[in-house]
CSV table of C-alpha atoms and ligand atoms in Angstrom, one decimal:
chain,number,residue,atom,x,y,z
A,11,UNK,CA,90.5,5.9,33.1
A,12,UNK,CA,86.7,6.0,34.5
A,13,UNK,CA,85.2,7.7,31.2
A,14,UNK,CA,84.1,4.2,29.7
A,15,UNK,CA,81.4,4.2,32.3
A,16,UNK,CA,78.3,6.0,31.3
A,17,UNK,CA,77.8,8.2,34.4
A,18,UNK,CA,74.1,8.1,34.8
A,19,UNK,CA,74.2,4.6,35.4
A,20,UNK,CA,77.1,4.8,37.7
A,21,UNK,CA,75.0,8.0,39.2
A,22,UNK,CA,71.8,5.4,39.8
A,23,UNK,CA,73.9,2.2,41.3
A,24,UNK,CA,75.4,5.0,43.7
A,25,UNK,CA,71.8,6.1,45.1
A,26,UNK,CA,70.2,2.7,45.1
A,27,UNK,CA,73.4,1.7,47.3
A,28,UNK,CA,72.8,4.7,49.4
A,29,UNK,CA,69.3,3.8,49.7
A,30,UNK,CA,69.8,0.1,50.7
A,31,UNK,CA,70.5,-1.0,53.7
A,32,UNK,CA,70.4,-5.1,53.1
A,33,UNK,CA,72.9,-6.0,50.4
A,34,UNK,CA,73.1,-9.4,48.8
A,35,UNK,CA,76.3,-10.0,46.1
A,36,UNK,CA,75.7,-12.7,44.0
A,37,UNK,CA,77.8,-15.0,41.3
A,38,UNK,CA,78.0,-17.9,39.1
A,39,UNK,CA,77.7,-21.9,40.0
A,40,UNK,CA,81.6,-23.2,40.9
A,41,UNK,CA,82.2,-19.6,41.5
A,42,UNK,CA,86.3,-19.0,40.6
A,43,UNK,CA,88.7,-15.9,41.9
A,44,UNK,CA,86.6,-13.4,39.4
A,45,UNK,CA,83.4,-14.4,41.3
A,46,UNK,CA,84.2,-14.6,44.7
A,47,UNK,CA,87.0,-11.5,44.6
A,48,UNK,CA,84.7,-9.2,43.0
A,49,UNK,CA,81.7,-10.2,45.4
A,50,UNK,CA,83.9,-10.4,48.1
A,51,UNK,CA,85.6,-7.2,47.6
A,52,UNK,CA,82.5,-4.8,47.3
A,53,UNK,CA,80.8,-6.9,50.5
A,54,UNK,CA,83.9,-5.1,52.6
A,55,UNK,CA,83.3,-1.9,50.7
A,56,UNK,CA,79.4,-2.1,51.3
A,57,UNK,CA,80.3,-2.9,55.0
A,58,UNK,CA,82.6,0.1,55.6
A,59,UNK,CA,79.8,2.2,54.2
A,60,UNK,CA,77.8,0.9,57.2
A,61,UNK,CA,75.5,-1.7,54.9
A,62,UNK,CA,74.6,-4.9,56.1
A,63,UNK,CA,76.1,-6.6,53.3
A,64,UNK,CA,76.4,-10.6,52.5
A,65,UNK,CA,78.0,-12.7,49.7
A,66,UNK,CA,75.8,-15.4,49.1
A,67,UNK,CA,77.1,-18.0,46.5
A,68,UNK,CA,75.3,-21.1,44.7
A,69,UNK,CA,77.8,-24.0,45.7
A,70,UNK,CA,81.5,-24.5,47.8
A,71,UNK,CA,84.2,-22.2,46.5
A,72,UNK,CA,87.7,-23.5,46.0
A,73,UNK,CA,90.0,-23.7,49.2
A,74,UNK,CA,92.6,-22.1,46.9
A,75,UNK,CA,90.5,-18.9,47.9
A,76,UNK,CA,90.3,-19.1,51.1
A,77,UNK,CA,92.9,-17.1,52.1
A,78,UNK,CA,91.1,-14.1,51.4
A,79,UNK,CA,89.7,-11.6,53.8
A,80,UNK,CA,86.0,-13.0,55.3
A,81,UNK,CA,85.7,-15.5,53.0
A,82,UNK,CA,84.3,-17.7,55.8
A,83,UNK,CA,81.6,-15.1,56.6
A,84,UNK,CA,80.3,-16.5,52.5
A,85,UNK,CA,77.1,-18.0,52.7
A,86,UNK,CA,76.9,-21.3,50.5
A,87,UNK,CA,73.6,-22.2,48.8
A,88,UNK,CA,74.0,-25.8,48.8
A,89,UNK,CA,74.9,-25.8,52.8
A,90,UNK,CA,72.5,-23.3,53.8
A,91,UNK,CA,69.4,-22.8,51.9
A,92,UNK,CA,67.5,-21.5,55.1
A,93,UNK,CA,69.6,-18.8,55.4
A,94,UNK,CA,70.6,-17.9,52.0
A,95,UNK,CA,67.0,-17.7,51.2
A,96,UNK,CA,66.2,-15.5,54.2
A,97,UNK,CA,68.8,-13.2,53.0
A,98,UNK,CA,67.9,-13.1,49.2
A,99,UNK,CA,64.3,-12.0,50.1
A,100,UNK,CA,64.9,-9.7,52.8
A,101,UNK,CA,67.6,-8.1,50.2
A,102,UNK,CA,66.6,-4.4,49.0
A,103,UNK,CA,69.5,-4.7,46.7
A,104,UNK,CA,71.3,-7.8,44.9
A,105,UNK,CA,74.6,-7.2,42.7
A,106,UNK,CA,74.8,-10.1,40.3
A,107,UNK,CA,78.6,-10.1,39.6
A,108,UNK,CA,80.5,-12.6,36.7
A,109,UNK,CA,77.6,-13.8,35.2
A,110,UNK,CA,75.3,-12.8,32.6
A,111,UNK,CA,72.4,-15.8,32.7
A,112,UNK,CA,70.2,-16.9,35.7
A,113,UNK,CA,70.9,-20.3,34.4
A,114,UNK,CA,74.7,-20.0,35.7
A,115,UNK,CA,73.4,-19.9,39.3
A,116,UNK,CA,71.9,-23.5,39.0
A,117,UNK,CA,69.6,-24.0,42.2
A,118,UNK,CA,70.1,-20.2,43.9
A,119,UNK,CA,68.7,-19.1,40.0
A,120,UNK,CA,65.3,-19.3,41.6
A,121,UNK,CA,66.3,-17.1,44.6
A,122,UNK,CA,67.6,-14.5,42.4
A,123,UNK,CA,64.6,-14.6,40.4
A,124,UNK,CA,61.8,-14.8,42.7
A,125,UNK,CA,63.7,-11.7,44.6
A,126,UNK,CA,61.5,-8.6,43.9
A,127,UNK,CA,63.9,-6.0,45.2
A,128,UNK,CA,66.3,-4.1,42.8
A,129,UNK,CA,69.2,-6.1,41.0
A,130,UNK,CA,72.6,-5.0,39.3
A,131,UNK,CA,74.4,-6.7,36.9
A,132,UNK,CA,78.3,-6.3,37.0
A,133,UNK,CA,79.7,-8.7,34.2
A,134,UNK,CA,82.1,-9.1,31.4
A,135,UNK,CA,80.4,-11.9,29.3
A,136,UNK,CA,79.2,-11.8,26.1
A,137,UNK,CA,75.2,-11.1,25.5
A,138,UNK,CA,73.6,-10.6,28.9
A,139,UNK,CA,70.4,-11.6,29.7
A,140,UNK,CA,67.8,-8.8,30.3
A,141,UNK,CA,66.8,-10.0,34.6
A,142,UNK,CA,68.2,-7.1,36.2
A,143,UNK,CA,67.2,-3.3,36.7
A,144,UNK,CA,71.0,-1.9,35.9
A,145,UNK,CA,73.1,-3.8,33.6
A,146,UNK,CA,77.0,-3.1,33.5
A,147,UNK,CA,78.2,-5.6,30.7
A,148,UNK,CA,81.8,-5.1,29.6
A,149,UNK,CA,83.1,-8.1,27.3
A,150,UNK,CA,86.2,-6.2,26.8
A,151,UNK,CA,87.2,-5.8,30.3
A,152,UNK,CA,89.5,-8.7,31.9
A,153,UNK,CA,87.3,-9.4,35.1
A,154,UNK,CA,84.3,-8.5,36.9
A,155,UNK,CA,86.5,-7.6,39.3
A,156,UNK,CA,88.3,-4.8,36.9
A,157,UNK,CA,84.8,-3.4,36.2
A,158,UNK,CA,83.6,-3.7,40.0
A,159,UNK,CA,86.8,-1.6,41.1
A,160,UNK,CA,86.3,1.2,38.0
A,161,UNK,CA,82.1,1.6,39.2
A,162,UNK,CA,83.6,1.7,42.7
A,163,UNK,CA,86.1,4.6,41.6
A,164,UNK,CA,83.7,6.0,39.5
A,165,UNK,CA,81.3,6.1,42.5
A,166,UNK,CA,84.0,8.2,44.4
A,167,UNK,CA,84.4,5.3,47.1
A,168,UNK,CA,88.0,5.0,46.5
A,169,UNK,CA,89.0,6.6,49.9
A,170,UNK,CA,86.9,3.8,51.3
A,171,UNK,CA,88.4,0.9,49.8
A,172,UNK,CA,90.7,-0.9,52.5
A,173,UNK,CA,93.0,-3.4,52.0
A,174,UNK,CA,90.8,-6.4,52.6
A,175,UNK,CA,88.5,-4.7,49.5
A,176,UNK,CA,91.6,-4.1,47.3
A,177,UNK,CA,93.0,-7.6,47.9
A,178,UNK,CA,89.9,-9.8,46.9
A,179,UNK,CA,89.2,-7.4,43.9
A,180,UNK,CA,93.1,-7.9,43.1
A,181,UNK,CA,92.7,-11.5,43.5
A,182,UNK,CA,89.8,-11.4,40.7
A,183,UNK,CA,91.8,-9.3,38.2
A,184,UNK,CA,95.2,-12.2,38.5
A,185,UNK,CA,93.1,-15.0,38.4
A,186,UNK,CA,91.2,-14.1,35.0
A,187,UNK,CA,94.2,-12.7,33.6
A,188,UNK,CA,96.7,-15.5,34.8
A,189,UNK,CA,98.6,-13.1,36.6
A,190,UNK,CA,98.2,-10.8,33.8
A,191,UNK,CA,99.5,-13.3,30.7
A,192,UNK,CA,95.8,-13.4,29.1
A,193,UNK,CA,92.7,-10.6,28.6
A,194,UNK,CA,95.1,-7.8,29.8
A,195,UNK,CA,95.9,-6.0,26.4
A,196,UNK,CA,94.4,-2.7,27.5
A,197,UNK,CA,96.8,-0.6,29.4
A,198,UNK,CA,94.4,1.0,31.8
A,199,UNK,CA,94.4,-2.5,33.6
A,200,UNK,CA,97.8,-1.6,34.9
A,201,UNK,CA,96.2,1.7,36.3
A,202,UNK,CA,94.0,-0.3,38.0
A,203,UNK,CA,96.6,-2.4,39.3
A,204,UNK,CA,99.0,0.5,40.3
A,205,UNK,CA,95.3,1.9,42.3
A,206,UNK,CA,95.2,-1.5,44.3
A,207,UNK,CA,99.1,-2.1,45.2
A,208,UNK,CA,98.7,1.3,47.1
A,209,UNK,CA,96.1,0.1,49.0
A,210,UNK,CA,98.7,-2.6,50.3
A,211,UNK,CA,97.8,-5.5,48.5
A,212,UNK,CA,100.4,-8.3,48.8
A,213,UNK,CA,100.5,-9.2,45.2
A,214,UNK,CA,103.3,-12.0,45.4
A,215,UNK,CA,100.9,-14.1,48.2
A,216,UNK,CA,98.1,-13.6,46.0
A,217,UNK,CA,99.8,-15.3,43.1
A,218,UNK,CA,100.9,-17.6,45.2
A,219,UNK,CA,97.9,-18.5,47.1
A,220,UNK,CA,95.3,-18.5,43.9
A,221,UNK,CA,97.2,-19.7,41.1
A,222,UNK,CA,100.4,-21.8,42.1
A,223,UNK,CA,99.3,-23.6,45.1
A,224,UNK,CA,97.7,-27.4,44.7
A,225,UNK,CA,97.4,-30.1,46.4
A,226,UNK,CA,99.7,-33.1,46.1
A,227,UNK,CA,97.1,-35.5,44.7
A,228,UNK,CA,96.4,-32.7,42.1
A,229,UNK,CA,99.9,-32.1,41.2
A,230,UNK,CA,100.1,-36.4,40.9
A,231,UNK,CA,97.2,-36.6,39.0
A,232,UNK,CA,98.3,-34.0,36.6
A,233,UNK,CA,101.8,-35.3,35.9
A,234,UNK,CA,100.1,-38.8,35.1
A,235,UNK,CA,97.8,-37.2,33.0
A,236,UNK,CA,100.4,-35.6,30.7
A,237,UNK,CA,103.0,-38.4,30.8
A,238,UNK,CA,100.4,-41.2,30.4
A,239,UNK,CA,97.3,-39.8,28.9
A,240,UNK,CA,98.0,-37.1,26.7
A,241,UNK,CA,97.8,-37.9,23.2
A,242,UNK,CA,100.1,-35.5,20.6
A,243,UNK,CA,98.4,-35.6,17.1
A,244,UNK,CA,101.7,-33.5,15.1
A,245,UNK,CA,99.9,-32.8,12.1
A,246,UNK,CA,97.0,-31.6,13.3
A,247,UNK,CA,98.7,-29.2,15.7
A,248,UNK,CA,96.3,-31.1,18.7
A,249,UNK,CA,96.4,-32.5,22.2
A,250,UNK,CA,93.9,-34.5,23.5
A,251,UNK,CA,93.7,-35.5,27.0
A,252,UNK,CA,91.3,-37.9,28.7
A,253,UNK,CA,91.1,-39.2,32.2
A,254,UNK,CA,88.6,-41.7,33.3
A,255,UNK,CA,86.9,-42.2,37.0
A,256,UNK,CA,89.2,-45.1,37.9
A,257,UNK,CA,91.9,-43.2,37.3
A,258,UNK,CA,90.6,-40.0,39.1
A,259,UNK,CA,89.8,-42.3,42.1
A,260,UNK,CA,93.0,-43.6,42.1
A,261,UNK,CA,94.4,-40.4,42.6
A,262,UNK,CA,92.2,-39.3,45.0
A,263,UNK,CA,90.5,-36.5,42.8
A,264,UNK,CA,88.2,-34.0,44.5
A,265,UNK,CA,86.8,-31.0,42.1
A,266,UNK,CA,89.1,-28.4,41.3
A,267,UNK,CA,92.6,-31.2,41.1
A,268,UNK,CA,92.7,-30.8,37.5
A,269,UNK,CA,92.3,-27.0,37.0
A,270,UNK,CA,94.9,-25.6,34.5
A,271,UNK,CA,95.5,-29.0,32.9
A,272,UNK,CA,94.1,-28.2,29.8
A,273,UNK,CA,96.5,-25.2,29.1
A,274,UNK,CA,99.9,-27.7,29.5
A,275,UNK,CA,100.2,-28.9,26.5
A,276,UNK,CA,99.7,-25.4,25.0
A,277,UNK,CA,103.0,-24.7,26.3
A,278,UNK,CA,104.5,-26.6,23.5
A,279,UNK,CA,105.5,-25.2,20.0
A,280,UNK,CA,103.1,-26.4,17.6
A,281,UNK,CA,100.4,-27.2,19.4
A,282,UNK,CA,97.6,-24.9,18.4
A,283,UNK,CA,94.7,-26.4,20.3
A,284,UNK,CA,94.3,-28.8,23.7
A,285,UNK,CA,91.5,-30.8,24.6
A,286,UNK,CA,90.5,-32.4,27.8
A,287,UNK,CA,88.0,-34.7,28.7
A,288,UNK,CA,87.1,-36.2,32.1
A,289,UNK,CA,84.5,-39.1,33.1
A,290,UNK,CA,82.7,-37.2,35.9
A,291,UNK,CA,79.5,-38.8,37.7
A,292,UNK,CA,76.6,-37.6,35.4
A,293,UNK,CA,78.7,-36.6,32.0
A,294,UNK,CA,81.9,-36.3,30.2
A,295,UNK,CA,83.0,-32.9,30.7
A,296,UNK,CA,84.9,-31.2,28.0
A,297,UNK,CA,87.4,-28.6,28.4
A,298,UNK,CA,89.0,-27.0,25.3
A,299,UNK,CA,91.6,-24.4,25.0
A,300,UNK,CA,93.7,-22.7,22.2
A,301,UNK,CA,96.1,-20.1,21.1
A,302,UNK,CA,95.9,-17.6,17.8
A,303,UNK,CA,92.2,-17.1,17.6
A,304,UNK,CA,91.8,-21.2,17.0
A,305,UNK,CA,87.7,-21.5,17.6
A,306,UNK,CA,87.5,-24.0,20.2
A,307,UNK,CA,84.4,-22.8,20.9
A,308,UNK,CA,83.0,-23.4,17.6
A,309,UNK,CA,84.2,-27.4,18.1
A,310,UNK,CA,82.5,-27.9,21.5
A,311,UNK,CA,79.2,-26.2,20.1
A,312,UNK,CA,79.1,-28.2,17.0
A,313,UNK,CA,80.3,-31.5,18.4
A,314,UNK,CA,78.7,-31.1,22.1
A,315,UNK,CA,76.0,-28.0,22.2
A,316,UNK,CA,78.7,-26.6,24.4
A,317,UNK,CA,80.2,-23.1,24.1
A,318,UNK,CA,82.4,-20.1,25.7
A,319,UNK,CA,85.1,-18.0,24.6
A,320,UNK,CA,86.7,-18.5,21.5
A,321,UNK,CA,89.9,-19.8,22.9
A,322,UNK,CA,88.7,-21.1,26.0
A,323,UNK,CA,85.3,-23.3,25.9
A,324,UNK,CA,83.5,-26.3,27.3
A,325,UNK,CA,80.7,-28.6,27.0
A,326,UNK,CA,79.1,-31.7,28.9
A,327,UNK,CA,79.0,-34.9,26.8
A,328,UNK,CA,76.4,-37.5,27.9
A,329,UNK,CA,78.0,-40.8,26.9
A,330,UNK,CA,80.8,-42.4,27.6
A,331,UNK,CA,84.4,-41.2,27.8
A,332,UNK,CA,85.3,-43.4,24.5
A,333,UNK,CA,82.4,-42.1,22.3
A,334,UNK,CA,83.2,-38.5,23.3
A,335,UNK,CA,86.6,-38.9,22.7
A,336,UNK,CA,86.1,-40.7,19.2
A,337,UNK,CA,83.5,-38.0,17.8
A,338,UNK,CA,86.3,-35.3,18.6
A,339,UNK,CA,88.9,-37.3,16.7
A,340,UNK,CA,86.8,-37.6,13.7
A,341,UNK,CA,86.1,-34.1,13.8
A,342,UNK,CA,89.0,-32.2,13.8
A,343,UNK,CA,90.4,-32.5,10.4
A,344,UNK,CA,87.6,-30.5,9.6
A,345,UNK,CA,88.5,-27.8,11.4
A,346,UNK,CA,92.1,-27.7,10.5
A,347,UNK,CA,91.4,-24.7,7.9
A,348,UNK,CA,91.4,-22.5,11.1
A,349,UNK,CA,94.8,-23.0,11.8
A,350,UNK,CA,97.2,-20.5,10.7
A,351,UNK,CA,98.8,-20.6,7.3
A,352,UNK,CA,101.9,-21.5,8.2
A,353,UNK,CA,101.7,-23.5,11.9
A,354,UNK,CA,104.7,-23.9,13.5
A,355,UNK,CA,106.2,-27.7,13.8
A,356,UNK,CA,105.7,-29.4,17.4
A,357,UNK,CA,108.7,-29.5,18.8
B,414,MN,MN1,85.3,-13.6,35.4
């Protein structure tokens, strides 16, 4: 299982860890389960190895991850700017996990970029930028957390990995694969899962805490959006859902409350792609998901200058919600050639 990693790189990473005393782990803005799971998991291991390890993130992680061991020890740049600056500048080694471009860190990018110590990237997104001294980039991997686990095992640290570290890493894999429903074709991932469960990880609890729990206002907002605001274009096999600022306010919207909403229409047979447009303070946030390789990333790129993965993409549109919706609806017919030959009927 560990053979796909280049052993020279693994040895180098291990040596750099051994030579370092202060190690900072960092991730992308609006950190998700994978970003937090991979960094916090590695932090636990490094602390067990006697290192002064800390996690510094660009902004507030979601509350759904607060069950993770040592979640409270995470340093949030937007809240503790000076302390973040000190940790970053005093670090002997910085591990950048789950992102491939400094710009994905917003304001924190300045500190990561300015740090003169060694930097290592552990990531699974396409086309990494060259800002690290050592780059582990595996786009076929389910998650940065799975990659982190494989690197840890290849470095010979499996024994030192405790239940807390394993819980964090397992959470990253579970959130990025939506509990092993996407990005999990490679049979090796189940071997990784086995070895994490052997550490005493409570998978049922992770699934409930990180994937299923939601606030009452979030449930009500999503239910409203699906029943009142989801437009189904049967002949196009498409769903478009919009929420304006008055609606968000009415339901007491907080960041994260519409998480997963864009996926819901795809559970209807015959719907191949779904767009969700939300009026935020300074832009319209576009999220798109699809099945069977329908290229929503291309639509996001062509229409709004966004991008992402072929079946999971997004963009920011500067204009009104209605303009954003109109542009999309006018353009959809020219992309229908990417649907399967005989798409299933919407029913
Ligand atoms: Mn990820």
